[in-house]
Coordinates of C-alpha atoms in Angstrom, one line a residue:
X1 CA -0.1 0.0 0.0
X2 CA 1.5 3.2 -1.1
X3 CA 0.3 5.3 2.0
X4 CA 1.9 3.2 4.5
X5 CA 5.3 3.7 2.5
X6 CA 4.9 7.2 2.5
X7 CA 4.0 7.2 6.3
X8 CA 7.1 5.2 7.1
X9 CA 9.2 7.7 4.9
X10 CA 7.8 10.7 6.7
X11 CA 8.5 9.2 10.2
X12 CA 12.0 7.9 9.2
X13 CA 12.7 11.7 8.1
X14 CA 11.5 12.9 11.4
X15 CA 13.5 10.4 13.3
X16 CA 16.5 11.3 11.5
X17 CA 16.1 15.0 12.8
X18 CA 14.4 16.5 9.9
X19 CA 11.9 19.3 11.1
X20 CA 8.1 19.1 10.5
X21 CA 8.0 21.9 7.9
X22 CA 10.9 20.5 5.9
X23 CA 9.4 16.9 5.9
X24 CA 5.9 18.4 4.9
X25 CA 7.6 20.2 2.1
X26 CA 9.8 17.2 1.1
X27 CA 6.6 14.9 0.8
X28 CA 4.4 17.6 -0.7
X29 CA 1.9 17.3 2.4
X30 CA 0.5 19.6 4.9
X31 CA 2.5 20.2 8.1
X32 CA -0.6 19.2 10.1
X33 CA -0.6 15.7 8.3
X34 CA 3.0 15.4 9.2
X35 CA 2.2 16.5 12.8
X36 CA -0.6 14.0 13.0
X37 CA 1.8 11.2 11.8
X38 CA 4.3 12.2 14.5
X39 CA 1.8 12.8 17.3
X40 CA 0.4 9.1 16.6
X41 CA 3.9 7.6 16.5
X42 CA 5.0 9.2 19.7
X43 CA 1.9 8.1 21.5
X44 CA 2.6 4.7 20.4
X45 CA 5.8 4.6 22.3
X46 CA 7.5 2.4 19.6
X47 CA 11.0 3.1 18.5
X48 CA 11.3 3.9 14.8
X49 CA 12.7 0.4 14.2
X50 CA 9.6 -1.2 15.7
X51 CA 7.5 1.2 13.6
X52 CA 9.1 0.3 10.3
X53 CA 8.6 -3.5 11.0
X54 CA 5.1 -3.3 11.4
X55 CA 2.8 -5.1 9.0
X56 CA 0.5 -3.2 6.5
X57 CA -2.7 -4.2 8.7
X58 CA -0.7 -2.8 11.9
X59 CA 0.1 0.5 10.3
X60 CA -3.4 0.9 8.8
X61 CA -4.8 0.4 12.3
X62 CA -2.4 2.9 13.6
X63 CA -2.6 5.7 11.0
X64 CA -5.2 4.6 8.6
X65 CA -8.9 5.9 8.8
X66 CA -8.3 8.4 11.6
X67 CA -11.4 10.4 10.6
X68 CA -13.7 7.6 10.4
X69 CA -12.7 6.5 14.0
X70 CA -13.3 10.0 15.5
X71 CA -16.8 10.6 14.0
X72 CA -18.3 12.9 11.6
X73 CA -19.7 15.4 14.0
X74 CA -16.4 16.6 15.1
X75 CA -14.6 19.7 13.2
X76 CA -12.1 18.5 10.6
X77 CA -8.6 17.6 11.9
X78 CA -10.1 17.5 15.6
X79 CA -9.2 14.0 17.3
X80 CA -10.7 13.9 20.8
X81 CA -9.3 10.3 21.3
X82 CA -5.6 11.6 21.1
X83 CA -6.6 14.6 23.7
X84 CA -8.8 12.5 26.0
X85 CA -8.0 8.8 25.6
X86 CA -9.9 7.7 28.6
X87 CA -13.2 9.2 27.5
X88 CA -13.0 7.6 24.2
X89 CA -11.8 4.1 24.3
X90 CA -11.0 2.3 21.1

């Protein structure tokens, strides 16, 4: 899946010390998208090596379909589950 490869590459650059703005520019994506992936990566408490070894399904579970899990009534980009994980169990 192309998206999972892109996520891995974005996080690989972040782990190597590239900034959010530079990473977003390199991959022609928004800074908010890069921030979202970095936030999800950091909250997973996995090392970059562990993340890179995840299967396609595990990556999709971790990064894919974020909006559908949040719900359609929330403003675009707002993920209450990240802010209040105890209130919104998976």
